[in-house]
mmCIF file with all atom_site columns, C-alpha atoms in Angstrom:
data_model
loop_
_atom_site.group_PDB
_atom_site.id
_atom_site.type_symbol
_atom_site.label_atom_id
_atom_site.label_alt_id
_atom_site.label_comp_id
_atom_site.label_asym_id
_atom_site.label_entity_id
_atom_site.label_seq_id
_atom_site.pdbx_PDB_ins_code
_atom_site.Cartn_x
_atom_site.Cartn_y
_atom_site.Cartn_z
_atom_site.occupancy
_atom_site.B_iso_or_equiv
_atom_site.pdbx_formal_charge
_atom_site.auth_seq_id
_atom_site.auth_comp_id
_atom_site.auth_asym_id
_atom_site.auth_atom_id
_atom_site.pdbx_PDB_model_num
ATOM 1   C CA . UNK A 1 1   ? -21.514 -26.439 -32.272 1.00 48.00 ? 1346 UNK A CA 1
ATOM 2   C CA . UNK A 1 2   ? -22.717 -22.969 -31.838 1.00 58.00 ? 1347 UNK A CA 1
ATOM 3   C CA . UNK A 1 3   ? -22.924 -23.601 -27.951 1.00 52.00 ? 1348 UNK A CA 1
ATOM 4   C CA . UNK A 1 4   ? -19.498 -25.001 -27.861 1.00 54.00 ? 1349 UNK A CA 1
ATOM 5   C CA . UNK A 1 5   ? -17.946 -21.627 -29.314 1.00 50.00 ? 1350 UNK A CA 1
ATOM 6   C CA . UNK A 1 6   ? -19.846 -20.175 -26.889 1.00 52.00 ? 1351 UNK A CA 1
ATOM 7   C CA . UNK A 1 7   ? -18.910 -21.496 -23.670 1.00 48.00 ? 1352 UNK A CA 1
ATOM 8   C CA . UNK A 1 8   ? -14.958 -21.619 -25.216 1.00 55.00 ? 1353 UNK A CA 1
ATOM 9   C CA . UNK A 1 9   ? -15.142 -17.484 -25.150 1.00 51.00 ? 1354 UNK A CA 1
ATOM 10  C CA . UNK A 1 10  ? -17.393 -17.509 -21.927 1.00 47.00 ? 1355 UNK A CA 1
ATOM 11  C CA . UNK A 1 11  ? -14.491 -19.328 -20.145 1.00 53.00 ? 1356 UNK A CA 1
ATOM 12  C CA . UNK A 1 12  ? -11.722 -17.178 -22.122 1.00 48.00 ? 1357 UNK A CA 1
ATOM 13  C CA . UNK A 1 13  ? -13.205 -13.995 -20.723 1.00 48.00 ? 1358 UNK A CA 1
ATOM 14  C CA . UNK A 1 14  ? -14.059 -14.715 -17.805 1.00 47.00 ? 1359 UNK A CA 1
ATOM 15  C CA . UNK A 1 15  ? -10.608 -16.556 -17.046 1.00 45.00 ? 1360 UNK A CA 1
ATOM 16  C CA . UNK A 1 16  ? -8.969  -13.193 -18.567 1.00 43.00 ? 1361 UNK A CA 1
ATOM 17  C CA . UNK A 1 17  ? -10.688 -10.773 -16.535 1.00 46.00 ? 1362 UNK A CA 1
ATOM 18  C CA . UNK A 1 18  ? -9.383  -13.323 -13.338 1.00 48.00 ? 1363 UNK A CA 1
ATOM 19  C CA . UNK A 1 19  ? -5.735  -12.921 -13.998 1.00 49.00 ? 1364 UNK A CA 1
ATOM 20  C CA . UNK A 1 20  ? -5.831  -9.136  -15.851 1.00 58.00 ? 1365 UNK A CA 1
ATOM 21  C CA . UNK A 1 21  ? -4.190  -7.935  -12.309 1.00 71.00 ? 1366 UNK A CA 1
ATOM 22  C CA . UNK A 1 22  ? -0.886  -9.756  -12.010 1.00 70.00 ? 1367 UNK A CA 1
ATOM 23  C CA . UNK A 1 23  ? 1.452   -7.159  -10.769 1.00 77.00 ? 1368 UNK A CA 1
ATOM 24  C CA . UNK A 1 24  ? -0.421  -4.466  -9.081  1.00 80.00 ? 1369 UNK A CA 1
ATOM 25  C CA . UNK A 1 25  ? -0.049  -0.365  -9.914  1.00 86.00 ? 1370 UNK A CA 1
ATOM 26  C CA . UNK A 1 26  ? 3.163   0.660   -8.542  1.00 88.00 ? 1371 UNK A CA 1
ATOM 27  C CA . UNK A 1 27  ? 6.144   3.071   -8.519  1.00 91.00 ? 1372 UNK A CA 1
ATOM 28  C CA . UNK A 1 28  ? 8.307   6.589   -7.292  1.00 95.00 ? 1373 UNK A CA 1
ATOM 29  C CA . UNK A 1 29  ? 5.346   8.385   -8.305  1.00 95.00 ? 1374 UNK A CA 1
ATOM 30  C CA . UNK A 1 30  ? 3.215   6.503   -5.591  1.00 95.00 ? 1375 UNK A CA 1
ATOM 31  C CA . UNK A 1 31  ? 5.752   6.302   -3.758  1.00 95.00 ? 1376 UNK A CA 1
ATOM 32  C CA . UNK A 1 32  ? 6.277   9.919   -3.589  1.00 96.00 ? 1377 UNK A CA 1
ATOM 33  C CA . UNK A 1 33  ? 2.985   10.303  -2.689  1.00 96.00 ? 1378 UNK A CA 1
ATOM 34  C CA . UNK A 1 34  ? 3.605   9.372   1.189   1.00 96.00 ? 1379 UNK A CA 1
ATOM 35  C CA . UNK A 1 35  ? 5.284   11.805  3.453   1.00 94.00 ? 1380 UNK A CA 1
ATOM 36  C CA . UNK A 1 36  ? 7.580   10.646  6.747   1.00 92.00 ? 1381 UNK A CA 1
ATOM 37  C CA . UNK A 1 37  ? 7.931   12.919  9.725   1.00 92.00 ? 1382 UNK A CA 1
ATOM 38  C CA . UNK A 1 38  ? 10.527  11.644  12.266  1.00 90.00 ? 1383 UNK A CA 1
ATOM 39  C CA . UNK A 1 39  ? 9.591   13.469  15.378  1.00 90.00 ? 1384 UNK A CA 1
ATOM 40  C CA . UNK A 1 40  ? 12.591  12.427  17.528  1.00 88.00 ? 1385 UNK A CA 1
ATOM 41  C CA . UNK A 1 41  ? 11.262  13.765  20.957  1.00 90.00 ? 1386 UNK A CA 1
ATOM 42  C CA . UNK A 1 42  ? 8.070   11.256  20.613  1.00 90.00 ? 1387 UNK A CA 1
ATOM 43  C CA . UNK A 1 43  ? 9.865   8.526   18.799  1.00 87.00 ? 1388 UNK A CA 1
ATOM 44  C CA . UNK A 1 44  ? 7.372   8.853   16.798  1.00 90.00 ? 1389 UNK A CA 1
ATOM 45  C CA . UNK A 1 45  ? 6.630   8.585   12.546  1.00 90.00 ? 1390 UNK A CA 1
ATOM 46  C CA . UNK A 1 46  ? 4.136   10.622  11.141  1.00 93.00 ? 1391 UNK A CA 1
ATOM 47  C CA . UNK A 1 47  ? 2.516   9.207   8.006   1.00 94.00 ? 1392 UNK A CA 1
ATOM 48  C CA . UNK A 1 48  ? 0.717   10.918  5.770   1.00 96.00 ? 1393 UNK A CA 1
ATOM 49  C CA . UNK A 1 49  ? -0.613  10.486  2.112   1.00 96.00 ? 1394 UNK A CA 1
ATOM 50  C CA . UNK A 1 50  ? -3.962  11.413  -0.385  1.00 96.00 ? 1395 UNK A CA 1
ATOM 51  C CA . UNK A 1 51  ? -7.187  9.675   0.295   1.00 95.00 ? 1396 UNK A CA 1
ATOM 52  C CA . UNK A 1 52  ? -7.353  9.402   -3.675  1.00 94.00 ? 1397 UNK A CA 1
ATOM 53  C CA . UNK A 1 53  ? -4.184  7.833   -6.120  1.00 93.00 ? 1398 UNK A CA 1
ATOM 54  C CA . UNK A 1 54  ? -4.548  8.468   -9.552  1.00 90.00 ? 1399 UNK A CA 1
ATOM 55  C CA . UNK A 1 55  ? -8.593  7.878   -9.256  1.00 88.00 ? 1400 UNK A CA 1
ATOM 56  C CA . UNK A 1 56  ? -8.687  5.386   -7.107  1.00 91.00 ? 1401 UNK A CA 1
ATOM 57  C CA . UNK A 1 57  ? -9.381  5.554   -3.386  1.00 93.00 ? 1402 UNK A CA 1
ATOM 58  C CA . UNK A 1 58  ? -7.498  4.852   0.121   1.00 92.00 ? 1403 UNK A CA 1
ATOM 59  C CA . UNK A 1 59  ? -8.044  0.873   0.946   1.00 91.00 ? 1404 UNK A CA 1
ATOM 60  C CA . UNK A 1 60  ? -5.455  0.588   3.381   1.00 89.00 ? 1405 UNK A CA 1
ATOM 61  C CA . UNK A 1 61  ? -2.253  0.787   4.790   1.00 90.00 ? 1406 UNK A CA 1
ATOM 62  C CA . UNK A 1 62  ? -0.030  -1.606  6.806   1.00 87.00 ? 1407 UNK A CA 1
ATOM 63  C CA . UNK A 1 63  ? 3.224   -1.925  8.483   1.00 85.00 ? 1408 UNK A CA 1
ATOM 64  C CA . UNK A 1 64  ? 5.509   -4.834  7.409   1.00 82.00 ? 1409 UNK A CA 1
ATOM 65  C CA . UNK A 1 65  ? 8.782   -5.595  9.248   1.00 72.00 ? 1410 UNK A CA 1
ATOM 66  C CA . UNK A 1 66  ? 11.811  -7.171  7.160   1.00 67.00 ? 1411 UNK A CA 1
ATOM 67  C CA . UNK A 1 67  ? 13.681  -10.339 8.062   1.00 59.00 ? 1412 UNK A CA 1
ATOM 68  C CA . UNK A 1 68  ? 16.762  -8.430  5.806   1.00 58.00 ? 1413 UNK A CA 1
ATOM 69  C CA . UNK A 1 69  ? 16.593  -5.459  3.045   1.00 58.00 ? 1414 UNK A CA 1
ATOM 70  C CA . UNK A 1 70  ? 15.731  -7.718  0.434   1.00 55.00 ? 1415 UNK A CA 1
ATOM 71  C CA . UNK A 1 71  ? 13.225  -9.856  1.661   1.00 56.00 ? 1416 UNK A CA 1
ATOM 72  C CA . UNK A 1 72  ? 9.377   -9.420  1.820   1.00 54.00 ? 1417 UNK A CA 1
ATOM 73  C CA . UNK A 1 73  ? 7.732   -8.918  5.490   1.00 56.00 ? 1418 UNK A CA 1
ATOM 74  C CA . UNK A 1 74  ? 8.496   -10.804 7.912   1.00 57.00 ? 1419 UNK A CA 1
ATOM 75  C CA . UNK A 1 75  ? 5.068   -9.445  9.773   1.00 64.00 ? 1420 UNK A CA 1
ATOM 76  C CA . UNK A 1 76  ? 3.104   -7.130  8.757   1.00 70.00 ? 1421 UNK A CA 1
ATOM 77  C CA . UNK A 1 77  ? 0.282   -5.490  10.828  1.00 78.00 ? 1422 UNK A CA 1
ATOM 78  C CA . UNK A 1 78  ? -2.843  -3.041  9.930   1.00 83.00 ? 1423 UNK A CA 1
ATOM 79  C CA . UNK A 1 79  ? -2.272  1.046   10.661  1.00 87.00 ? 1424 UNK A CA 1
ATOM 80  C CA . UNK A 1 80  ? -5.119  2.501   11.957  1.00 90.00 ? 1425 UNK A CA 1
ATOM 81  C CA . UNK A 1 81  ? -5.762  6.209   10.287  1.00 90.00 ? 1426 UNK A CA 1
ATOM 82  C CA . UNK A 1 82  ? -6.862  9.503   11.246  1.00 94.00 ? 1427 UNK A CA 1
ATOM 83  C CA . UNK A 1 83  ? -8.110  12.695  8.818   1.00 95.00 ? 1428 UNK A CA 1
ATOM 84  C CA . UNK A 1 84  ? -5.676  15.481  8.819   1.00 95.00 ? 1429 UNK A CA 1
ATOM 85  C CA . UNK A 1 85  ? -5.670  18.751  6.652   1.00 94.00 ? 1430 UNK A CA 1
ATOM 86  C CA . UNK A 1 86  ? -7.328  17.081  3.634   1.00 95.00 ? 1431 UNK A CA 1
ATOM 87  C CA . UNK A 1 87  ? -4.884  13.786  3.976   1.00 96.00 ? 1432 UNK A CA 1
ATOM 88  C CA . UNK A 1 88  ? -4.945  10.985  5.654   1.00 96.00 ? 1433 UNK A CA 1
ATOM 89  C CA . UNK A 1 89  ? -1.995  10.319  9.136   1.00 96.00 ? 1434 UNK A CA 1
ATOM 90  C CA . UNK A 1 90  ? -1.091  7.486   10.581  1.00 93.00 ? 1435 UNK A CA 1
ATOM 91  C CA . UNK A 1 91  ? 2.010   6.501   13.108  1.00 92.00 ? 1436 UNK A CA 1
ATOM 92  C CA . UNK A 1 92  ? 4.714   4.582   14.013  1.00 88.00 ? 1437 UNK A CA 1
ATOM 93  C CA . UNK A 1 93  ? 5.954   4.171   17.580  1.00 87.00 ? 1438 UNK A CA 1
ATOM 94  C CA . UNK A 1 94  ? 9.929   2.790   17.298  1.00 80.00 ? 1439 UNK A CA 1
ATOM 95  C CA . UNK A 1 95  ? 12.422  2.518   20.357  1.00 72.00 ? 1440 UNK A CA 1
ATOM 96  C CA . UNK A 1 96  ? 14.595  0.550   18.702  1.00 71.00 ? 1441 UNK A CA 1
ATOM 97  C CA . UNK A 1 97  ? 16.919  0.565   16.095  1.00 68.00 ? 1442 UNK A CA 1
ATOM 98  C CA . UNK A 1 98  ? 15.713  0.402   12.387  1.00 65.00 ? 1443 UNK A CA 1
ATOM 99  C CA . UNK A 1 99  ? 18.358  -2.436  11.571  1.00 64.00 ? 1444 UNK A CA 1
ATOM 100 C CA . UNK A 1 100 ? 15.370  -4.694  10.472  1.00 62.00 ? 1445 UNK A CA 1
ATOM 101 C CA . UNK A 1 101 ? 14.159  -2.264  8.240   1.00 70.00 ? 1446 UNK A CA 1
ATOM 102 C CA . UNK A 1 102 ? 10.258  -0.764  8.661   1.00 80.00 ? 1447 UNK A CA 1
ATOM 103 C CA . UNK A 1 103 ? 7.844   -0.502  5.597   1.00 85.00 ? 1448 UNK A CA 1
ATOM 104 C CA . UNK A 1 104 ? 4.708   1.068   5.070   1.00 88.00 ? 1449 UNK A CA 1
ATOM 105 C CA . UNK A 1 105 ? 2.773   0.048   2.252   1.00 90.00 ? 1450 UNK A CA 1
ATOM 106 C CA . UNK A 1 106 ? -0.130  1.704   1.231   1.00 92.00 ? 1451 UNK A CA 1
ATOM 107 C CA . UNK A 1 107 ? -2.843  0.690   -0.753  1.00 90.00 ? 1452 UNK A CA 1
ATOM 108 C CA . UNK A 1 108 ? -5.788  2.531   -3.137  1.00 92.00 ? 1453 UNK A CA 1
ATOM 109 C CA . UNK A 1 109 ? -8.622  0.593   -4.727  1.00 89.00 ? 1454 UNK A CA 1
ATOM 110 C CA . UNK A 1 110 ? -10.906 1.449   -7.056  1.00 81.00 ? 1455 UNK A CA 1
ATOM 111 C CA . UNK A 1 111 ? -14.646 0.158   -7.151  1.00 78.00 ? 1456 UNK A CA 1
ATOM 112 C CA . UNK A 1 112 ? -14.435 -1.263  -10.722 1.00 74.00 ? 1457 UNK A CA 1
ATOM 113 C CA . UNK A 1 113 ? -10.656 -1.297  -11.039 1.00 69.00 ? 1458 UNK A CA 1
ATOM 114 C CA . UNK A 1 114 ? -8.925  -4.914  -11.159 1.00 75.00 ? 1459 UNK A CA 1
ATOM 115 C CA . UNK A 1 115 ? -5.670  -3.828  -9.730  1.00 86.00 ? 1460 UNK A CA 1
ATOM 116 C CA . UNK A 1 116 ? -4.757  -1.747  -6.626  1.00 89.00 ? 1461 UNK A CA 1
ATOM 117 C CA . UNK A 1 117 ? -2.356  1.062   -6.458  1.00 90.00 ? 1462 UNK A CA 1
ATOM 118 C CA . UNK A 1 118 ? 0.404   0.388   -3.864  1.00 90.00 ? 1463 UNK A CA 1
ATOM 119 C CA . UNK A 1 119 ? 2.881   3.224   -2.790  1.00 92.00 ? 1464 UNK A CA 1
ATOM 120 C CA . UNK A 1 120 ? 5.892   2.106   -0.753  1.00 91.00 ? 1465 UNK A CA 1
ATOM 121 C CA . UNK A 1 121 ? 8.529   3.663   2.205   1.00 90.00 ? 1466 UNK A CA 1
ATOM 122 C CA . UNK A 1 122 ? 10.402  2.086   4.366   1.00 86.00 ? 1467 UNK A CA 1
ATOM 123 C CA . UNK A 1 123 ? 10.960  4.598   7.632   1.00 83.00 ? 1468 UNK A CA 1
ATOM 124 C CA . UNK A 1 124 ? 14.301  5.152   8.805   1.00 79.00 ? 1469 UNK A CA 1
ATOM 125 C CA . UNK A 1 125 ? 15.165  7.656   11.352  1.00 75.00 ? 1470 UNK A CA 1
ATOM 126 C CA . UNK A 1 126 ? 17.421  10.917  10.756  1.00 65.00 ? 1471 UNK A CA 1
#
């Protein structure tokens, strides 16, 4: 009997601390921690953010490209990053127009923590 109550929590916690992430960290205050340069005369967007979101660190950060505005990537593709100033940059090349719509998502993860942090932009040219 005594075993049986045992192995009912056992599987209740551990099945608990499995699905205590559904929806990761997000929102305009992650969000607002990314900054978007449009340097015209490269074609280029600068992207830079914190290598630390609200205690957790810098895991990664990817382009996605949208089939339509809402819709979730179509493709989506690694960034590689660079240190700068006590941030970290990133870039986007684009040619084209931004009709598709461009998002970066970036991502912070903390050793212990169960859900990332995820700040969001989509990059549109002005």
């Amino acid at each position: 009997m005594k075993f049986g109550v045992f192995l009912t929590l056992l599987s209740f916690f551990v099945s608990a601390n499995a699905f205590s992430c559904v929806v990761p960290t997000q929102g305009k205050e992650f969000d607002n921690l990314i900054d978007i340069e449009w340097n015209k005369g490269e074609s280029t967007f600068y992207i830079r953010f914190p290598p630390n979101a609200d205690g957790q660190k810098f895991d990664n950060v990817t382009l996605g490209i949208l089939k339509d505005e809402n819709s979730f990537a179509g493709t989506s593709a690694p960034l590689q990053m660079f240190p700068d100033n006590g941030k970290l940059l990133t870039y986007v090349r684009s040619f084209d127009d931004l009709n598709v719509g461009l998002n970066i998502s970036v991502w912070w993860q903390g050793e212990n923590d169960v859900c990332p942090i995820i700040g969001k932009v989509k990059l549109t040219k002005k």
